mmCIF file of C-alpha atoms in Angstrom:
data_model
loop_
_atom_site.group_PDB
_atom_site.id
_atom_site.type_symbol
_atom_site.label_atom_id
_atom_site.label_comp_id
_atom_site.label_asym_id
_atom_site.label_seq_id
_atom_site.Cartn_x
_atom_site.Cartn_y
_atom_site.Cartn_z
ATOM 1 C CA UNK A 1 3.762 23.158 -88.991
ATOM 2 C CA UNK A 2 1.444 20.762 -90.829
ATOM 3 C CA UNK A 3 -0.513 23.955 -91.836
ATOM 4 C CA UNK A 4 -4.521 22.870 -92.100
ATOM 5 C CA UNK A 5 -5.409 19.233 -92.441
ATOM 6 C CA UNK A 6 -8.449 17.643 -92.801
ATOM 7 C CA UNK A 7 -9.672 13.745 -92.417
ATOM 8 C CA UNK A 8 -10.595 11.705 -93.786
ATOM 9 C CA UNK A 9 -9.544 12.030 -97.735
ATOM 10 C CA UNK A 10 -12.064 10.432 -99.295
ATOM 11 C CA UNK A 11 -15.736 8.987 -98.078
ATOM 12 C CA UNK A 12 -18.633 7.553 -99.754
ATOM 13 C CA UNK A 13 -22.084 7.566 -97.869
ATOM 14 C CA UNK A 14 -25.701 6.641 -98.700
ATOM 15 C CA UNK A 15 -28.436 8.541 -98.547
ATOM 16 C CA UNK A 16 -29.699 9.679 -94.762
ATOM 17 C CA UNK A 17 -26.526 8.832 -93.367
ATOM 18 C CA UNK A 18 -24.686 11.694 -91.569
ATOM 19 C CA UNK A 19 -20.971 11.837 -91.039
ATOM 20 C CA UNK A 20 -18.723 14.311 -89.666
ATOM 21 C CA UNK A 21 -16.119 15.856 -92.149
ATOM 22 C CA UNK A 22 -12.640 16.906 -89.374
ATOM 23 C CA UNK A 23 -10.723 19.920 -89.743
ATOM 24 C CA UNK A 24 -7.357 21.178 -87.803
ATOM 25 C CA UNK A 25 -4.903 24.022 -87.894
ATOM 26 C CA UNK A 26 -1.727 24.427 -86.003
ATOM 27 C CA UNK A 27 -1.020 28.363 -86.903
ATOM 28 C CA UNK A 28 -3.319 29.526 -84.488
ATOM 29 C CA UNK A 29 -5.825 31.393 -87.052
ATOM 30 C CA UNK A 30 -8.756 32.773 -85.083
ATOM 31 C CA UNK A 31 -10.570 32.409 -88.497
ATOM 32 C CA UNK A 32 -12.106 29.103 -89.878
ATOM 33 C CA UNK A 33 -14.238 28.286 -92.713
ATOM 34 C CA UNK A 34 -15.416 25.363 -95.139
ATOM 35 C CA UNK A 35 -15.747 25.720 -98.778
ATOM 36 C CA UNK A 36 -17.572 23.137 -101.216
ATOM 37 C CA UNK A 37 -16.266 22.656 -104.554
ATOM 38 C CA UNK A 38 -18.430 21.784 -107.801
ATOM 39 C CA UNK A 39 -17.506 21.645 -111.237
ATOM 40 C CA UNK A 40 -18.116 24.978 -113.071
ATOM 41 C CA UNK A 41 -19.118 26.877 -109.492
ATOM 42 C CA UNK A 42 -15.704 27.549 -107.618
ATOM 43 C CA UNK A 43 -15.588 27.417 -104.173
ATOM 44 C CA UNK A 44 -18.258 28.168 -102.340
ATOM 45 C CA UNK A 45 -18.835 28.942 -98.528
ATOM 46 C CA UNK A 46 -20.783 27.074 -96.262
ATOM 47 C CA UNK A 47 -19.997 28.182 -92.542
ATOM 48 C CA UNK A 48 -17.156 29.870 -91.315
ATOM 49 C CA UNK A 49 -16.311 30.827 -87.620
ATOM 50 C CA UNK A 50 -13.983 34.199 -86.418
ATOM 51 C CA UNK A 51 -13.302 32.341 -82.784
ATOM 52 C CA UNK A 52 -13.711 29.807 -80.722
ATOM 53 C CA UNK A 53 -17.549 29.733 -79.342
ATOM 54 C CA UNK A 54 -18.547 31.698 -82.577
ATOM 55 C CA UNK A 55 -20.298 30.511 -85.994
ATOM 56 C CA UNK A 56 -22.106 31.995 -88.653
ATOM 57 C CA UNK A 57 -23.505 30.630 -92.648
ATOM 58 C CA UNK A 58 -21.838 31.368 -95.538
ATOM 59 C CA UNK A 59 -23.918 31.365 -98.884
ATOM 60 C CA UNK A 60 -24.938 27.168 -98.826
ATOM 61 C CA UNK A 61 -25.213 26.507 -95.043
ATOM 62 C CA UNK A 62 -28.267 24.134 -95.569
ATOM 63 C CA UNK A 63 -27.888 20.315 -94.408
ATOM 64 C CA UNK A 64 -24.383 21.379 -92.538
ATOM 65 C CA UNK A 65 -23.519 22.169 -88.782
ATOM 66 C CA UNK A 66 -20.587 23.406 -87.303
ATOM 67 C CA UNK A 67 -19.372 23.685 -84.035
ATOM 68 C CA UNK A 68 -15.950 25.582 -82.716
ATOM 69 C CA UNK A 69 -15.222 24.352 -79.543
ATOM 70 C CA UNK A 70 -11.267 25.522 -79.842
ATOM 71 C CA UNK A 71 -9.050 27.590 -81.534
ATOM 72 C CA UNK A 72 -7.517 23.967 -83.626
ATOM 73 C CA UNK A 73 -10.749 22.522 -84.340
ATOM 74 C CA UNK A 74 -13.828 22.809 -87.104
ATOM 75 C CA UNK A 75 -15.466 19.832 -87.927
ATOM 76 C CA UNK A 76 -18.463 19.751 -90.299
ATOM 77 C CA UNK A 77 -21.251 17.502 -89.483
ATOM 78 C CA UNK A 78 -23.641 16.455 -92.488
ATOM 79 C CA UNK A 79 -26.783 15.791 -90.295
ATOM 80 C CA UNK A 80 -28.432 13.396 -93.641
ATOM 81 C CA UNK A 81 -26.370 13.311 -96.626
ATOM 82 C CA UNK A 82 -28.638 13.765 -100.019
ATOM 83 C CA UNK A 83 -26.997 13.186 -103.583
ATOM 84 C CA UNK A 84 -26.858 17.143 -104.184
ATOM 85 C CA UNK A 85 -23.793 16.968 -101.367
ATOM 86 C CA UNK A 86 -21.984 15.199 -102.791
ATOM 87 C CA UNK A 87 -18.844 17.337 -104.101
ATOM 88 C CA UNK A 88 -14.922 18.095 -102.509
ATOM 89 C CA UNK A 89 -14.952 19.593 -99.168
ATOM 90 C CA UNK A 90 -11.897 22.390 -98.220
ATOM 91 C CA UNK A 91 -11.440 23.617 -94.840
ATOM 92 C CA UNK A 92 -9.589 26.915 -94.480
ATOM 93 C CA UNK A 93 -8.221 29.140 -92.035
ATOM 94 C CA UNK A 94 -6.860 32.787 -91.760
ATOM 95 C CA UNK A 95 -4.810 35.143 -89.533
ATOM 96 C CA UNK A 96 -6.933 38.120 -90.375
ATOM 97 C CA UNK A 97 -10.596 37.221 -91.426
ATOM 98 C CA UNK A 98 -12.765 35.978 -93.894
ATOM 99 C CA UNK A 99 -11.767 38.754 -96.222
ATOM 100 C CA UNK A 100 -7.822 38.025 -96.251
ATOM 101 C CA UNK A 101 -5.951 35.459 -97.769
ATOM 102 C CA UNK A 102 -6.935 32.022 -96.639
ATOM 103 C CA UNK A 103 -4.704 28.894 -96.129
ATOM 104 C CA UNK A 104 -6.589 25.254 -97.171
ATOM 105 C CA UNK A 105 -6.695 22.016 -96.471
ATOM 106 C CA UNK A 106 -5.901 19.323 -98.707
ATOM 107 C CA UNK A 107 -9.780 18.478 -99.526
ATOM 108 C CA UNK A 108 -12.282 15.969 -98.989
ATOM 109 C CA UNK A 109 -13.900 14.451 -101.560
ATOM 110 C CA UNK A 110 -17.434 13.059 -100.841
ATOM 111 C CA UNK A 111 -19.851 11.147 -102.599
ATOM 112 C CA UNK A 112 -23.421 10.247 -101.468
ATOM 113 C CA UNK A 113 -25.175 7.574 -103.650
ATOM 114 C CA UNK B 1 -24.234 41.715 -104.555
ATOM 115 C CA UNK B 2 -20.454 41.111 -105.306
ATOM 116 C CA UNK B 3 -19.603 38.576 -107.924
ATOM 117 C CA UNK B 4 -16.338 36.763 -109.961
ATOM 118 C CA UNK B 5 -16.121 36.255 -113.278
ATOM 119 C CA UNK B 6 -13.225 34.034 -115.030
ATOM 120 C CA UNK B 7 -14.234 34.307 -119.008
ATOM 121 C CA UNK B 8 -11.939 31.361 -120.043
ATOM 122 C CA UNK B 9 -13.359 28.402 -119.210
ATOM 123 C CA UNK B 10 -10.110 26.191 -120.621
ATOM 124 C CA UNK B 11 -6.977 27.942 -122.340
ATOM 125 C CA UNK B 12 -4.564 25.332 -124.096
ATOM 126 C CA UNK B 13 -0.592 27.545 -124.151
ATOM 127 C CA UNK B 14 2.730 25.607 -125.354
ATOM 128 C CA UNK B 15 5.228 25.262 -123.268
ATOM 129 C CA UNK B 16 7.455 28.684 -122.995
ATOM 130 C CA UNK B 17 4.533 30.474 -124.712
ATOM 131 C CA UNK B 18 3.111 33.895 -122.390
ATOM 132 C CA UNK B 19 -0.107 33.767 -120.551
ATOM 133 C CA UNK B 20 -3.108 36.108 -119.354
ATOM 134 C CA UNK B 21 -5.955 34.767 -117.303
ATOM 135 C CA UNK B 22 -8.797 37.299 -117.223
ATOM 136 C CA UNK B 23 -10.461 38.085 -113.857
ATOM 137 C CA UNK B 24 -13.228 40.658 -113.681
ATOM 138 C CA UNK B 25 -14.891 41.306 -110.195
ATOM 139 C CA UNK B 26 -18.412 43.314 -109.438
ATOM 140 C CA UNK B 27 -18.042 45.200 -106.893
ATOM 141 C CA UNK B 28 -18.523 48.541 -105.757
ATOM 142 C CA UNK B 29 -16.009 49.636 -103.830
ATOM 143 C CA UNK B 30 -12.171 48.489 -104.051
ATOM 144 C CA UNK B 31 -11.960 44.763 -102.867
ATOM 145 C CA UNK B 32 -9.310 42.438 -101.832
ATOM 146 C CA UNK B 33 -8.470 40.513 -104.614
ATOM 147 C CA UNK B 34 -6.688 37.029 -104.429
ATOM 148 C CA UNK B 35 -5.207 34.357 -107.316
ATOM 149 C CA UNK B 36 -4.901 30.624 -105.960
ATOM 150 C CA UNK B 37 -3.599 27.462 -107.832
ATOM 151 C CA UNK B 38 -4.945 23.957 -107.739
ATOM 152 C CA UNK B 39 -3.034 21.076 -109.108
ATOM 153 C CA UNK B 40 -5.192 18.056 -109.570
ATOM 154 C CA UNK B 41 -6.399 16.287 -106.516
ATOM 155 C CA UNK B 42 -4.579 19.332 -104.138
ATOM 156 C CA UNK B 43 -6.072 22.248 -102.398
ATOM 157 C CA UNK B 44 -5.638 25.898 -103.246
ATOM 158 C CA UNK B 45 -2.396 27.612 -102.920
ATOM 159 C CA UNK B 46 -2.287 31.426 -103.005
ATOM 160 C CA UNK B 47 0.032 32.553 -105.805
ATOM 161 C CA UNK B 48 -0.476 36.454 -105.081
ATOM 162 C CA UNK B 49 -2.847 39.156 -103.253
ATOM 163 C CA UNK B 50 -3.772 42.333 -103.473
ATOM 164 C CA UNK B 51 -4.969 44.654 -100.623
ATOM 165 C CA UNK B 52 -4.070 48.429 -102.219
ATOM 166 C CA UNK B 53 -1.163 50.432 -103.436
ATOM 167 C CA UNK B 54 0.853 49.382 -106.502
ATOM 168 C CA UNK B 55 -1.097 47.853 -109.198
ATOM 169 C CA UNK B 56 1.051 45.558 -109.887
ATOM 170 C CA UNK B 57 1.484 42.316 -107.681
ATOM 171 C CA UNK B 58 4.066 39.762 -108.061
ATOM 172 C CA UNK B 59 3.544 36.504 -106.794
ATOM 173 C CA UNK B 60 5.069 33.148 -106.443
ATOM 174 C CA UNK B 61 6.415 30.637 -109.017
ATOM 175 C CA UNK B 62 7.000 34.185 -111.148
ATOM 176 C CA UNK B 63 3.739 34.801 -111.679
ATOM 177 C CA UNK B 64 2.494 38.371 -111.820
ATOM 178 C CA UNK B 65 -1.021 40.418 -111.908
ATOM 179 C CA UNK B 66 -2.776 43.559 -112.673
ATOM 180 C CA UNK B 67 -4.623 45.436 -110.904
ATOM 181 C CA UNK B 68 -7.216 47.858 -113.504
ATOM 182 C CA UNK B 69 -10.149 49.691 -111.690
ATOM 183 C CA UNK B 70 -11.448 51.247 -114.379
ATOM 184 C CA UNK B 71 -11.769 47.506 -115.752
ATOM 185 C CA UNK B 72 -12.759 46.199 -112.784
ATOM 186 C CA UNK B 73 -10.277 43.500 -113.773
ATOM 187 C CA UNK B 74 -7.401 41.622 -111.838
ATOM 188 C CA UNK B 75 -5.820 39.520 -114.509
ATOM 189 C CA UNK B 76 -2.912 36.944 -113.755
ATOM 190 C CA UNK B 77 0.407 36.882 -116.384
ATOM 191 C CA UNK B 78 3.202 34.870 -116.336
ATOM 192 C CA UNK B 79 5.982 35.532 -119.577
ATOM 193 C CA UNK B 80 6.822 31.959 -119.952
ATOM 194 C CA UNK B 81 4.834 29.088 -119.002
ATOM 195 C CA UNK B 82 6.428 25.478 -117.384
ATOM 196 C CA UNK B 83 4.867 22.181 -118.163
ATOM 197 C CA UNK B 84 4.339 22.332 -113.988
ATOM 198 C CA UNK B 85 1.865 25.171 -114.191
ATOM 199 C CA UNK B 86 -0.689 23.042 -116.050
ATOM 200 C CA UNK B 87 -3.810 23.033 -113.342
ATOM 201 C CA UNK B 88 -6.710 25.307 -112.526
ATOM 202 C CA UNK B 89 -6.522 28.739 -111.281
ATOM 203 C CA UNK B 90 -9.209 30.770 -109.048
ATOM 204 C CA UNK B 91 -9.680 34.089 -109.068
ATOM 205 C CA UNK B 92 -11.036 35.411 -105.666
ATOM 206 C CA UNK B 93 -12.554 38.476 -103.838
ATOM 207 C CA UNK B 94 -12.828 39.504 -99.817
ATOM 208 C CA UNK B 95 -14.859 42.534 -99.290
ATOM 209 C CA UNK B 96 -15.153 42.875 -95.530
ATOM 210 C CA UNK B 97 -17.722 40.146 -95.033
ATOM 211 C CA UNK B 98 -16.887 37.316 -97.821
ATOM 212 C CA UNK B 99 -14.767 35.676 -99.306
ATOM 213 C CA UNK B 100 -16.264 35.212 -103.253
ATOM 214 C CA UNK B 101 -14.602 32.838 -105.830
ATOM 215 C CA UNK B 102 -14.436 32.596 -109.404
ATOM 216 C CA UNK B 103 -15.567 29.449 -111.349
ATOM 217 C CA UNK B 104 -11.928 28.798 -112.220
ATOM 218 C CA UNK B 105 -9.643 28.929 -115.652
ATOM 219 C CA UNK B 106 -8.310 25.381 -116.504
ATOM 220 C CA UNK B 107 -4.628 25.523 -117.878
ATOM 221 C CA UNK B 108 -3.231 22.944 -119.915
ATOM 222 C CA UNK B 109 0.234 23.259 -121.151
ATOM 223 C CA UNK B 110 1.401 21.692 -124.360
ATOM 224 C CA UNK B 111 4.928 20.078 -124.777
#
């Protein structure tokens, strides 16, 4: 299993552009999320989805959509970057919910200038 | 609302030396509580959980942590540290709902 994996590694943007951030899993977890990491903060949630069809915000939904169209699939779509997203991106996914352990991606690191 | 707190922003151990990360959580009922890894430049792998039961959790890579209600506190131990376990380590909580992290504990390890 390649576990979650998320495309591409690394992107750099200007301002107004939007871009779509991929995420895939291959165990089958009903449960998706994404996570934003800044320095000093953690990880904090943007969206997250429990099933295919179904999406709900996390605590910085704000300039992201998400769409789950299959079980595999949970891209994040920045609709027009600004400066203040740019940070490392981590998709995750879980067996159980949003409460259980979670399983990440390798990251994507963004930068808008 | 339900919160993370990791005290240590940076702790600098030698090589061999014992270590304690602190974790306190706000919360007011028993949560889930979760330690992940991240190596530079990786994502976060889980090193141990802790749903209910025994207090004490082992983990992987012989890590170990505590489980202290009274102290609302889930720290992370590990009796001799490698040169490999330099890299930053998240405390987290699930409480039904969400999934709440900690700012994270950098580790460095000296030689």
């Amino acid at each position: 299993n390649a576990g979650v994996t998320q495309t591409p590694k690394f992107q750099v943007l200007k301002t107004g552009q939007s871009m779509t951030l991929q995420c895939a899993q291959d165990m089958n977890h009903e449960y998706m999320s994404w996570y934003r990491q800044d320095p000093g903060m953690g990880l904090r949630l943007i969206h997250y989805s429990v099933g295919a069809g179904i999406t709900d915000q996390g605590e910085v939904p704000n300039g992201y959509n998400v769409s789950r169209s299959t079980t595999e699939d949970f891209p994040l779509r920045l609709l027009s970057a600004a400066p203040s997203q740019t940070s490392v991106y981590f998709c995750a996914s879980s067996p159980r919910g949003l409460s259980y352990e979670q399983y990440f991606g390798p990251g994507t690191r963004l930068t808008v200038t | 609302a339900q919160s993370v707190t990791q005290p240590d922003i940076h702790i600098t151990v030698s090589e061999g030396a014992s270590l304690e990360l602190r974790c306190n959580y706000s919360y007011g009922a028993t949560p889930y509580l979760f330690w992940y890894v991240q190596s530079p430049g990786q994502g976060l792998q889980l090193l141990l959980k802790y749903f209910s039961g025994d207090t004490l959790v082992q983990g992987i890579k012989g890590f170990e942590a505590e489980f202290k209600r009274s102290q609302s506190s889930f720290n992370l131990r590990k009796p001799s540290v490698h040169w490999s376990d330099a890299a930053e380590y998240f405390c987290a909580l699930g409480d039904g709902q969400n999934f709440v992290f900690g700012p994270g504990t950098r580790l460095s390890v000296l030689p």
